[in-house]
Amino acid sequence: KRIEVLDAATYRETILREYGETHPAFTLLGDQNTNWQDEIFQNAIGTDHNLNFTGGIQGLPYRLSLGYVNKDGLLRTDNFQRLNAGLNLNPGFFNNALQVNASLKFMRSQNHFADRGAIGNALRFDPTQPIFENNDYGGYFAWTDVTGTPNGLAPTNPVALLEQKDDNSTVNRIVASISGDYRIPGINGLRANLNLALDNSISNGTVISPEEAAFGFNQQTGGGQNKFYDQNKLNSLLEFYLNYKRGFGKNNLDVMAGYSWQHFEVAFHEEDSNFSLDPTQTTIKDDPFETYLVSLFGRVNYNYNQRAYLTFTLRNDGTSRFSPENRWGLFPALGLALKVIENKNNTFNSLKLRAGWGVAGQEDILDAYAYIPRYQASIAGANYIFGDDITQTLRPNGYDANIKWEETTTYNAGFDLSLIKDRASLILDVYQRDTEDLLNRIPVPAGTNLTNFVTTNVGNMTNQGIEVTLNTTPISTRNLLWDFTINYARNVNEITKLTATDDPNYAGIQTGGIAGGVGSNIQIHTVGFPPFSFYVQEQLYDENGNILENEFVDRNQDGLINGEDFYRYQKPAPDYSIGFNSSLTYKRFDFSFAGRRLKGNYVYNNVVSNNAYLARLFGTTSFLENVHTYANENNIRNQASLTFSDAFVEDASFFRIDHVTLGYDFGKALRWPVRIFTTIQNPLLITEYSGIDPEIFEKDKFGLDDNIYPRATTFVFGLSAQF
């Protein structure tokens, strides 16, 4: 799918209509018909190969796996390659009282990254211009100023961005683990378990673009880019627990207690310079950090006669991300279950009732030292001059000394029901989750901290929901087996607290930055509303349904159209979701599919709002830009009338088939078991959303469509064989 921008013919007509033949804009038109989106996207080919060997050598079981992946991306020049190998050993000692599982995996990943900026530039670039021309900028067309140098305000040739930038990375990763499970002699039911694991990733990369590239041109300091970086990530784990399991008549007890220690360490180094590696134009960045997570945990499982069950767990977790006063969190949980029905009759086979309560902690924030006051050294070119001395400065960073664990308390109840000789089952869960002291990086009022953004605890939120799953086997015969599963989930969330004291005049915390100018936040967190609610103005329309430029509803009826007229309109999270999957086997054929239906999720279409105004056609420094067809259809002149309009908060409900697979098993027709299959991933999408894809749930762009990387429809042809 393509974004609907003006084609070359319509673009020429629009320039002529808006400016006339005597205007400089008309004289800048080219004679080509270039579809820039077609030039940057491609049909991509990929291969995925795996070999697995299993067996035993003198009683030592082993599994060896080898794999190789080579896949191009939808964006030209995107490529990903991975080589992986794994070895598992599972020896037993002391008459198998000690079971050991040793694993070693190696992965080498190589990426050539296409510049994502080419997507936005393909929408903006003048379709009447050629891809190539005879010039000093690598032969790629570029907008220049009166001196003949690249125009820094003009959009960049998207093909040049892809072909003149060489962005590569290599990651070597080793994951090693060994665990031992020992049945302690003399104490029936007592086992000791020790797990040791290591995950080490060593990566490096370069970003190189030549001096003649127009997008990196700088006549004074030297153009192009020559950046290299390396990173070493090391995660270590030690976990030990004792487990005692014993039955006493109809009473069964399972007790476990343990200790866990984790260490996360990252070392990062980057040097970014111009193409000639001029030391005066080089910025060096080192950003090492480490964190620790230590846990004491225990669990008690008790059941009476395999019908009544009780589970109690308790964790005491400590993290180095918080100050010593707030470092530890105690998190209990309790679960109860009762089997009301358990038989093999033709109708009701089993019924289990369940209820639970528990508290979980969250400490995973990006800033490992958010509670510590720190100073940051200035970068090159930002020094202070005292007479003849150039002095590097230090800047205090923002922090919150009182940051602490985010806690979520969950209450849940439900049942598991099995029917018709277990050919149908129904699972139902209802829950409420109350989250306190939410962790987030938020903007803060000027003067209240040392930065405009700080990571802190920002308030409370509640989630209420229901989940229902139905599993069925409608047909089960010797030659035909059909399984079908469908699930329904509905969740309602609401922010319940943001400030220490109730303040009815507090609008909330604005978030969701979009293109459209400094401070353009389109979402807000407000008490009484869902998180990430869109914060917009109510658009007015003419009798034909076209928007009236810069005309909005005076919602507070004070005679003024200003920030007081903004309102909260819809949210990115769906009202409900339905998922389904089915598998059908007929003799040697197998057929399966899976899909989803989401309803009530909304997306702010920033691709349109940032590209759908006619004033963008001609830049005052003599260059042309393309616009979205919406600009012509609604005769929109200025962006100010678009950025905060609720017209671009679109219903993004959708129905999607995730995959369809058809396979055939040759069985005994060949010497070895062989299966061939074909899969279509993402074959069908039904939605009224006008953008590329309605499914935008990334944490940093939740519900914001801003030139996203397209989701591919992929055709897979495969073969598997066992020897």
JSON list of C-alpha atoms in Angstrom, two decimals, residues 341-522:
[
{"chain": "A", "resi": 341, "resn": "ILE", "atom": "CA", "xyz": [-16.88, -31.62, 38.64]},
{"chain": "A", "resi": 342, "resn": "GLU", "atom": "CA", "xyz": [-14.50, -34.28, 37.36]},
{"chain": "A", "resi": 343, "resn": "ASN", "atom": "CA", "xyz": [-15.90, -37.27, 35.45]},
{"chain": "A", "resi": 344, "resn": "LYS", "atom": "CA", "xyz": [-16.00, -38.88, 32.02]},
{"chain": "A", "resi": 345, "resn": "ASN", "atom": "CA", "xyz": [-19.69, -38.64, 31.16]},
{"chain": "A", "resi": 346, "resn": "ASN", "atom": "CA", "xyz": [-20.96, -37.43, 27.80]},
{"chain": "A", "resi": 347, "resn": "THR", "atom": "CA", "xyz": [-21.77, -33.84, 28.78]},
{"chain": "A", "resi": 348, "resn": "PHE", "atom": "CA", "xyz": [-19.97, -32.24, 31.72]},
{"chain": "A", "resi": 349, "resn": "ASN", "atom": "CA", "xyz": [-16.44, -33.55, 32.14]},
{"chain": "A", "resi": 350, "resn": "SER", "atom": "CA", "xyz": [-14.84, -31.07, 34.50]},
{"chain": "A", "resi": 351, "resn": "LEU", "atom": "CA", "xyz": [-15.39, -27.72, 36.18]},
{"chain": "A", "resi": 352, "resn": "LYS", "atom": "CA", "xyz": [-12.72, -25.87, 38.11]},
{"chain": "A", "resi": 353, "resn": "LEU", "atom": "CA", "xyz": [-13.34, -22.58, 39.94]},
{"chain": "A", "resi": 354, "resn": "ARG", "atom": "CA", "xyz": [-10.39, -20.22, 40.43]},
{"chain": "A", "resi": 355, "resn": "ALA", "atom": "CA", "xyz": [-9.65, -17.00, 42.34]},
{"chain": "A", "resi": 356, "resn": "GLY", "atom": "CA", "xyz": [-6.45, -15.10, 42.92]},
{"chain": "A", "resi": 357, "resn": "TRP", "atom": "CA", "xyz": [-4.81, -12.02, 44.34]},
{"chain": "A", "resi": 358, "resn": "GLY", "atom": "CA", "xyz": [-1.27, -10.78, 43.94]},
{"chain": "A", "resi": 359, "resn": "VAL", "atom": "CA", "xyz": [1.12, -7.85, 43.84]},
{"chain": "A", "resi": 360, "resn": "ALA", "atom": "CA", "xyz": [3.81, -7.52, 41.13]},
{"chain": "A", "resi": 361, "resn": "GLY", "atom": "CA", "xyz": [6.66, -5.01, 40.92]},
{"chain": "A", "resi": 362, "resn": "GLN", "atom": "CA", "xyz": [8.13, -3.13, 37.97]},
{"chain": "A", "resi": 363, "resn": "GLU", "atom": "CA", "xyz": [11.57, -1.51, 38.00]},
{"chain": "A", "resi": 364, "resn": "ASP", "atom": "CA", "xyz": [12.70, -1.77, 34.37]},
{"chain": "A", "resi": 365, "resn": "ILE", "atom": "CA", "xyz": [13.39, 1.84, 33.37]},
{"chain": "A", "resi": 366, "resn": "LEU", "atom": "CA", "xyz": [15.85, 3.05, 30.73]},
{"chain": "A", "resi": 367, "resn": "ASP", "atom": "CA", "xyz": [17.79, 5.28, 33.13]},
{"chain": "A", "resi": 368, "resn": "ALA", "atom": "CA", "xyz": [19.84, 3.05, 35.42]},
{"chain": "A", "resi": 369, "resn": "TYR", "atom": "CA", "xyz": [20.75, 5.99, 37.67]},
{"chain": "A", "resi": 370, "resn": "ALA", "atom": "CA", "xyz": [17.51, 8.00, 37.73]},
{"chain": "A", "resi": 371, "resn": "TYR", "atom": "CA", "xyz": [17.83, 8.60, 41.50]},
{"chain": "A", "resi": 372, "resn": "ILE", "atom": "CA", "xyz": [21.42, 9.92, 41.48]},
{"chain": "A", "resi": 373, "resn": "PRO", "atom": "CA", "xyz": [22.43, 13.58, 40.93]},
{"chain": "A", "resi": 374, "resn": "ARG", "atom": "CA", "xyz": [24.91, 13.57, 38.05]},
{"chain": "A", "resi": 375, "resn": "TYR", "atom": "CA", "xyz": [26.81, 16.00, 35.86]},
{"chain": "A", "resi": 376, "resn": "GLN", "atom": "CA", "xyz": [27.28, 15.66, 32.11]},
{"chain": "A", "resi": 377, "resn": "ALA", "atom": "CA", "xyz": [30.31, 16.93, 30.21]},
{"chain": "A", "resi": 378, "resn": "SER", "atom": "CA", "xyz": [29.73, 19.23, 27.25]},
{"chain": "A", "resi": 379, "resn": "ILE", "atom": "CA", "xyz": [30.25, 17.94, 23.72]},
{"chain": "A", "resi": 380, "resn": "ALA", "atom": "CA", "xyz": [32.81, 19.33, 21.25]},
{"chain": "A", "resi": 381, "resn": "GLY", "atom": "CA", "xyz": [31.89, 22.83, 20.16]},
{"chain": "A", "resi": 382, "resn": "ALA", "atom": "CA", "xyz": [29.94, 23.58, 23.34]},
{"chain": "A", "resi": 383, "resn": "ASN", "atom": "CA", "xyz": [32.87, 24.70, 25.50]},
{"chain": "A", "resi": 384, "resn": "TYR", "atom": "CA", "xyz": [33.25, 27.98, 27.40]},
{"chain": "A", "resi": 385, "resn": "ILE", "atom": "CA", "xyz": [36.06, 30.42, 26.59]},
{"chain": "A", "resi": 386, "resn": "PHE", "atom": "CA", "xyz": [37.92, 32.19, 29.43]},
{"chain": "A", "resi": 387, "resn": "GLY", "atom": "CA", "xyz": [40.35, 34.52, 27.68]},
{"chain": "A", "resi": 388, "resn": "ASP", "atom": "CA", "xyz": [42.58, 32.22, 25.67]},
{"chain": "A", "resi": 389, "resn": "ASP", "atom": "CA", "xyz": [41.48, 29.08, 27.54]},
{"chain": "A", "resi": 390, "resn": "ILE", "atom": "CA", "xyz": [38.81, 26.74, 26.19]},
{"chain": "A", "resi": 391, "resn": "THR", "atom": "CA", "xyz": [37.10, 24.97, 29.10]},
{"chain": "A", "resi": 392, "resn": "GLN", "atom": "CA", "xyz": [34.82, 21.98, 28.97]},
{"chain": "A", "resi": 393, "resn": "THR", "atom": "CA", "xyz": [31.65, 22.63, 30.97]},
{"chain": "A", "resi": 394, "resn": "LEU", "atom": "CA", "xyz": [29.57, 20.38, 33.19]},
{"chain": "A", "resi": 395, "resn": "ARG", "atom": "CA", "xyz": [25.79, 20.37, 33.21]},
{"chain": "A", "resi": 396, "resn": "PRO", "atom": "CA", "xyz": [23.62, 18.96, 36.02]},
{"chain": "A", "resi": 397, "resn": "ASN", "atom": "CA", "xyz": [21.14, 16.34, 34.91]},
{"chain": "A", "resi": 398, "resn": "GLY", "atom": "CA", "xyz": [17.61, 15.90, 36.24]},
{"chain": "A", "resi": 399, "resn": "TYR", "atom": "CA", "xyz": [16.91, 13.19, 38.80]},
{"chain": "A", "resi": 400, "resn": "ASP", "atom": "CA", "xyz": [14.35, 11.99, 41.32]},
{"chain": "A", "resi": 401, "resn": "ALA", "atom": "CA", "xyz": [15.89, 10.78, 44.57]},
{"chain": "A", "resi": 402, "resn": "ASN", "atom": "CA", "xyz": [12.56, 9.29, 45.69]},
{"chain": "A", "resi": 403, "resn": "ILE", "atom": "CA", "xyz": [11.85, 7.11, 42.66]},
{"chain": "A", "resi": 404, "resn": "LYS", "atom": "CA", "xyz": [10.59, 3.66, 43.70]},
{"chain": "A", "resi": 405, "resn": "TRP", "atom": "CA", "xyz": [8.94, 0.42, 42.58]},
{"chain": "A", "resi": 406, "resn": "GLU", "atom": "CA", "xyz": [5.83, 0.53, 40.44]},
{"chain": "A", "resi": 407, "resn": "GLU", "atom": "CA", "xyz": [3.32, -1.89, 41.99]},
{"chain": "A", "resi": 408, "resn": "THR", "atom": "CA", "xyz": [0.36, -3.63, 40.38]},
{"chain": "A", "resi": 409, "resn": "THR", "atom": "CA", "xyz": [-2.24, -5.40, 42.52]},
{"chain": "A", "resi": 410, "resn": "THR", "atom": "CA", "xyz": [-4.38, -7.90, 40.62]},
{"chain": "A", "resi": 411, "resn": "TYR", "atom": "CA", "xyz": [-7.65, -9.50, 41.67]},
{"chain": "A", "resi": 412, "resn": "ASN", "atom": "CA", "xyz": [-8.95, -12.24, 39.40]},
{"chain": "A", "resi": 413, "resn": "ALA", "atom": "CA", "xyz": [-11.59, -14.95, 39.34]},
{"chain": "A", "resi": 414, "resn": "GLY", "atom": "CA", "xyz": [-12.65, -17.47, 36.74]},
{"chain": "A", "resi": 415, "resn": "PHE", "atom": "CA", "xyz": [-13.47, -21.03, 35.83]},
{"chain": "A", "resi": 416, "resn": "ASP", "atom": "CA", "xyz": [-12.35, -23.84, 33.49]},
{"chain": "A", "resi": 417, "resn": "LEU", "atom": "CA", "xyz": [-15.16, -25.92, 32.00]},
{"chain": "A", "resi": 418, "resn": "SER", "atom": "CA", "xyz": [-14.75, -29.05, 29.85]},
{"chain": "A", "resi": 419, "resn": "LEU", "atom": "CA", "xyz": [-17.66, -30.57, 27.91]},
{"chain": "A", "resi": 420, "resn": "ILE", "atom": "CA", "xyz": [-18.63, -33.42, 25.58]},
{"chain": "A", "resi": 421, "resn": "LYS", "atom": "CA", "xyz": [-15.80, -35.83, 26.37]},
{"chain": "A", "resi": 422, "resn": "ASP", "atom": "CA", "xyz": [-13.31, -32.94, 26.46]},
{"chain": "A", "resi": 423, "resn": "ARG", "atom": "CA", "xyz": [-14.05, -31.93, 22.87]},
{"chain": "A", "resi": 424, "resn": "ALA", "atom": "CA", "xyz": [-15.07, -28.46, 24.03]},
{"chain": "A", "resi": 425, "resn": "SER", "atom": "CA", "xyz": [-13.64, -26.30, 26.80]},
{"chain": "A", "resi": 426, "resn": "LEU", "atom": "CA", "xyz": [-14.50, -22.84, 28.07]},
{"chain": "A", "resi": 427, "resn": "ILE", "atom": "CA", "xyz": [-12.09, -20.69, 30.07]},
{"chain": "A", "resi": 428, "resn": "LEU", "atom": "CA", "xyz": [-13.30, -17.45, 31.65]},
{"chain": "A", "resi": 429, "resn": "ASP", "atom": "CA", "xyz": [-11.32, -14.86, 33.64]},
{"chain": "A", "resi": 430, "resn": "VAL", "atom": "CA", "xyz": [-12.38, -11.53, 35.09]},
{"chain": "A", "resi": 431, "resn": "TYR", "atom": "CA", "xyz": [-9.81, -9.24, 36.67]},
{"chain": "A", "resi": 432, "resn": "GLN", "atom": "CA", "xyz": [-8.99, -5.86, 38.09]},
{"chain": "A", "resi": 433, "resn": "ARG", "atom": "CA", "xyz": [-5.46, -4.49, 38.11]},
{"chain": "A", "resi": 434, "resn": "ASP", "atom": "CA", "xyz": [-4.66, -1.44, 40.21]},
{"chain": "A", "resi": 435, "resn": "THR", "atom": "CA", "xyz": [-1.27, 0.06, 39.45]},
{"chain": "A", "resi": 436, "resn": "GLU", "atom": "CA", "xyz": [0.31, 2.54, 41.83]},
{"chain": "A", "resi": 437, "resn": "ASP", "atom": "CA", "xyz": [3.37, 4.75, 41.34]},
{"chain": "A", "resi": 438, "resn": "LEU", "atom": "CA", "xyz": [3.54, 4.33, 37.57]},
{"chain": "A", "resi": 439, "resn": "LEU", "atom": "CA", "xyz": [7.06, 4.65, 36.19]},
{"chain": "A", "resi": 440, "resn": "ASN", "atom": "CA", "xyz": [7.47, 6.87, 33.15]},
{"chain": "A", "resi": 441, "resn": "ARG", "atom": "CA", "xyz": [9.61, 9.58, 31.63]},
{"chain": "A", "resi": 442, "resn": "ILE", "atom": "CA", "xyz": [7.51, 12.72, 31.66]},
{"chain": "A", "resi": 443, "resn": "PRO", "atom": "CA", "xyz": [7.83, 16.47, 31.03]},
{"chain": "A", "resi": 444, "resn": "VAL", "atom": "CA", "xyz": [8.08, 18.60, 34.16]},
{"chain": "A", "resi": 445, "resn": "PRO", "atom": "CA", "xyz": [7.30, 22.30, 34.67]},
{"chain": "A", "resi": 446, "resn": "ALA", "atom": "CA", "xyz": [10.18, 24.70, 34.07]},
{"chain": "A", "resi": 447, "resn": "GLY", "atom": "CA", "xyz": [12.21, 25.36, 37.21]},
{"chain": "A", "resi": 448, "resn": "THR", "atom": "CA", "xyz": [11.06, 22.26, 39.11]},
{"chain": "A", "resi": 449, "resn": "ASN", "atom": "CA", "xyz": [14.03, 20.11, 38.07]},
{"chain": "A", "resi": 450, "resn": "LEU", "atom": "CA", "xyz": [17.28, 20.40, 36.18]},
{"chain": "A", "resi": 451, "resn": "THR", "atom": "CA", "xyz": [15.82, 19.12, 32.89]},
{"chain": "A", "resi": 452, "resn": "ASN", "atom": "CA", "xyz": [12.53, 19.32, 31.02]},
{"chain": "A", "resi": 453, "resn": "PHE", "atom": "CA", "xyz": [12.00, 15.55, 31.30]},
{"chain": "A", "resi": 454, "resn": "VAL", "atom": "CA", "xyz": [12.55, 13.24, 34.26]},
{"chain": "A", "resi": 455, "resn": "THR", "atom": "CA", "xyz": [11.95, 9.55, 35.00]},
{"chain": "A", "resi": 456, "resn": "THR", "atom": "CA", "xyz": [9.70, 9.30, 38.04]},
{"chain": "A", "resi": 457, "resn": "ASN", "atom": "CA", "xyz": [6.56, 7.79, 39.57]},
{"chain": "A", "resi": 458, "resn": "VAL", "atom": "CA", "xyz": [3.66, 9.66, 38.00]},
{"chain": "A", "resi": 459, "resn": "GLY", "atom": "CA", "xyz": [0.41, 8.31, 39.40]},
{"chain": "A", "resi": 460, "resn": "ASN", "atom": "CA", "xyz": [-2.06, 5.45, 39.60]},
{"chain": "A", "resi": 461, "resn": "MET", "atom": "CA", "xyz": [-4.12, 3.54, 37.04]},
{"chain": "A", "resi": 462, "resn": "THR", "atom": "CA", "xyz": [-6.79, 0.86, 37.12]},
{"chain": "A", "resi": 463, "resn": "ASN", "atom": "CA", "xyz": [-7.57, -1.85, 34.54]},
{"chain": "A", "resi": 464, "resn": "GLN", "atom": "CA", "xyz": [-10.73, -3.94, 34.54]},
{"chain": "A", "resi": 465, "resn": "GLY", "atom": "CA", "xyz": [-11.34, -6.69, 32.07]},
{"chain": "A", "resi": 466, "resn": "ILE", "atom": "CA", "xyz": [-12.71, -10.03, 31.03]},
{"chain": "A", "resi": 467, "resn": "GLU", "atom": "CA", "xyz": [-11.15, -12.79, 28.91]},
{"chain": "A", "resi": 468, "resn": "VAL", "atom": "CA", "xyz": [-13.05, -15.74, 27.47]},
{"chain": "A", "resi": 469, "resn": "THR", "atom": "CA", "xyz": [-11.51, -18.62, 25.49]},
{"chain": "A", "resi": 470, "resn": "LEU", "atom": "CA", "xyz": [-13.45, -21.38, 23.72]},
{"chain": "A", "resi": 471, "resn": "ASN", "atom": "CA", "xyz": [-11.57, -24.45, 22.45]},
{"chain": "A", "resi": 472, "resn": "THR", "atom": "CA", "xyz": [-13.50, -26.92, 20.32]},
{"chain": "A", "resi": 473, "resn": "THR", "atom": "CA", "xyz": [-12.95, -30.05, 18.26]},
{"chain": "A", "resi": 474, "resn": "PRO", "atom": "CA", "xyz": [-16.02, -30.05, 15.98]},
{"chain": "A", "resi": 475, "resn": "ILE", "atom": "CA", "xyz": [-14.84, -33.05, 13.95]},
{"chain": "A", "resi": 476, "resn": "SER", "atom": "CA", "xyz": [-12.70, -35.95, 15.08]},
{"chain": "A", "resi": 477, "resn": "THR", "atom": "CA", "xyz": [-12.58, -39.01, 12.83]},
{"chain": "A", "resi": 478, "resn": "ARG", "atom": "CA", "xyz": [-9.89, -41.35, 11.57]},
{"chain": "A", "resi": 479, "resn": "ASN", "atom": "CA", "xyz": [-9.17, -39.22, 8.48]},
{"chain": "A", "resi": 480, "resn": "LEU", "atom": "CA", "xyz": [-10.41, -35.79, 9.51]},
{"chain": "A", "resi": 481, "resn": "LEU", "atom": "CA", "xyz": [-9.55, -33.72, 12.58]},
{"chain": "A", "resi": 482, "resn": "TRP", "atom": "CA", "xyz": [-10.65, -30.11, 13.07]},
{"chain": "A", "resi": 483, "resn": "ASP", "atom": "CA", "xyz": [-9.69, -27.91, 16.04]},
{"chain": "A", "resi": 484, "resn": "PHE", "atom": "CA", "xyz": [-10.93, -24.36, 16.47]},
{"chain": "A", "resi": 485, "resn": "THR", "atom": "CA", "xyz": [-10.14, -21.77, 19.18]},
{"chain": "A", "resi": 486, "resn": "ILE", "atom": "CA", "xyz": [-11.59, -18.32, 19.68]},
{"chain": "A", "resi": 487, "resn": "ASN", "atom": "CA", "xyz": [-10.91, -15.86, 22.48]},
{"chain": "A", "resi": 488, "resn": "TYR", "atom": "CA", "xyz": [-12.47, -12.56, 23.48]},
{"chain": "A", "resi": 489, "resn": "ALA", "atom": "CA", "xyz": [-10.77, -9.92, 25.63]},
{"chain": "A", "resi": 490, "resn": "ARG", "atom": "CA", "xyz": [-12.11, -6.59, 26.85]},
{"chain": "A", "resi": 491, "resn": "ASN", "atom": "CA", "xyz": [-10.10, -4.16, 28.98]},
{"chain": "A", "resi": 492, "resn": "VAL", "atom": "CA", "xyz": [-11.09, -0.75, 30.35]},
{"chain": "A", "resi": 493, "resn": "ASN", "atom": "CA", "xyz": [-8.29, 1.37, 31.80]},
{"chain": "A", "resi": 494, "resn": "GLU", "atom": "CA", "xyz": [-8.43, 4.70, 33.57]},
{"chain": "A", "resi": 495, "resn": "ILE", "atom": "CA", "xyz": [-5.90, 6.97, 35.25]},
{"chain": "A", "resi": 496, "resn": "THR", "atom": "CA", "xyz": [-6.95, 7.48, 38.88]},
{"chain": "A", "resi": 497, "resn": "LYS", "atom": "CA", "xyz": [-4.18, 9.72, 40.24]},
{"chain": "A", "resi": 498, "resn": "LEU", "atom": "CA", "xyz": [-1.48, 12.02, 38.88]},
{"chain": "A", "resi": 499, "resn": "THR", "atom": "CA", "xyz": [-0.81, 14.57, 41.62]},
{"chain": "A", "resi": 500, "resn": "ALA", "atom": "CA", "xyz": [-0.22, 14.35, 45.36]},
{"chain": "A", "resi": 501, "resn": "THR", "atom": "CA", "xyz": [-3.46, 16.27, 45.99]},
{"chain": "A", "resi": 502, "resn": "ASP", "atom": "CA", "xyz": [-6.61, 16.49, 43.90]},
{"chain": "A", "resi": 503, "resn": "ASP", "atom": "CA", "xyz": [-6.50, 19.44, 41.51]},
{"chain": "A", "resi": 504, "resn": "PRO", "atom": "CA", "xyz": [-9.57, 19.74, 39.25]},
{"chain": "A", "resi": 505, "resn": "ASN", "atom": "CA", "xyz": [-7.84, 22.42, 37.18]},
{"chain": "A", "resi": 506, "resn": "TYR", "atom": "CA", "xyz": [-4.84, 20.21, 36.32]},
{"chain": "A", "resi": 507, "resn": "ALA", "atom": "CA", "xyz": [-5.17, 19.21, 32.65]},
{"chain": "A", "resi": 508, "resn": "GLY", "atom": "CA", "xyz": [-2.65, 16.38, 32.90]},
{"chain": "A", "resi": 509, "resn": "ILE", "atom": "CA", "xyz": [0.70, 15.30, 31.47]},
{"chain": "A", "resi": 510, "resn": "GLN", "atom": "CA", "xyz": [1.02, 15.92, 27.75]},
{"chain": "A", "resi": 511, "resn": "THR", "atom": "CA", "xyz": [2.84, 13.32, 25.67]},
{"chain": "A", "resi": 512, "resn": "GLY", "atom": "CA", "xyz": [2.86, 11.88, 22.14]},
{"chain": "A", "resi": 513, "resn": "GLY", "atom": "CA", "xyz": [5.25, 14.18, 20.29]},
{"chain": "A", "resi": 514, "resn": "ILE", "atom": "CA", "xyz": [4.50, 14.56, 16.56]},
{"chain": "A", "resi": 515, "resn": "ALA", "atom": "CA", "xyz": [5.90, 16.45, 13.60]},
{"chain": "A", "resi": 516, "resn": "GLY", "atom": "CA", "xyz": [4.37, 19.89, 13.42]},
{"chain": "A", "resi": 517, "resn": "GLY", "atom": "CA", "xyz": [6.53, 22.16, 15.49]},
{"chain": "A", "resi": 518, "resn": "VAL", "atom": "CA", "xyz": [8.16, 22.45, 18.92]},
{"chain": "A", "resi": 519, "resn": "GLY", "atom": "CA", "xyz": [5.88, 21.27, 21.71]},
{"chain": "A", "resi": 520, "resn": "SER", "atom": "CA", "xyz": [3.48, 19.45, 19.40]},
{"chain": "A", "resi": 521, "resn": "ASN", "atom": "CA", "xyz": [2.12, 16.81, 21.77]},
{"chain": "A", "resi": 522, "resn": "ILE", "atom": "CA", "xyz": [-1.11, 15.20, 20.64]}
]
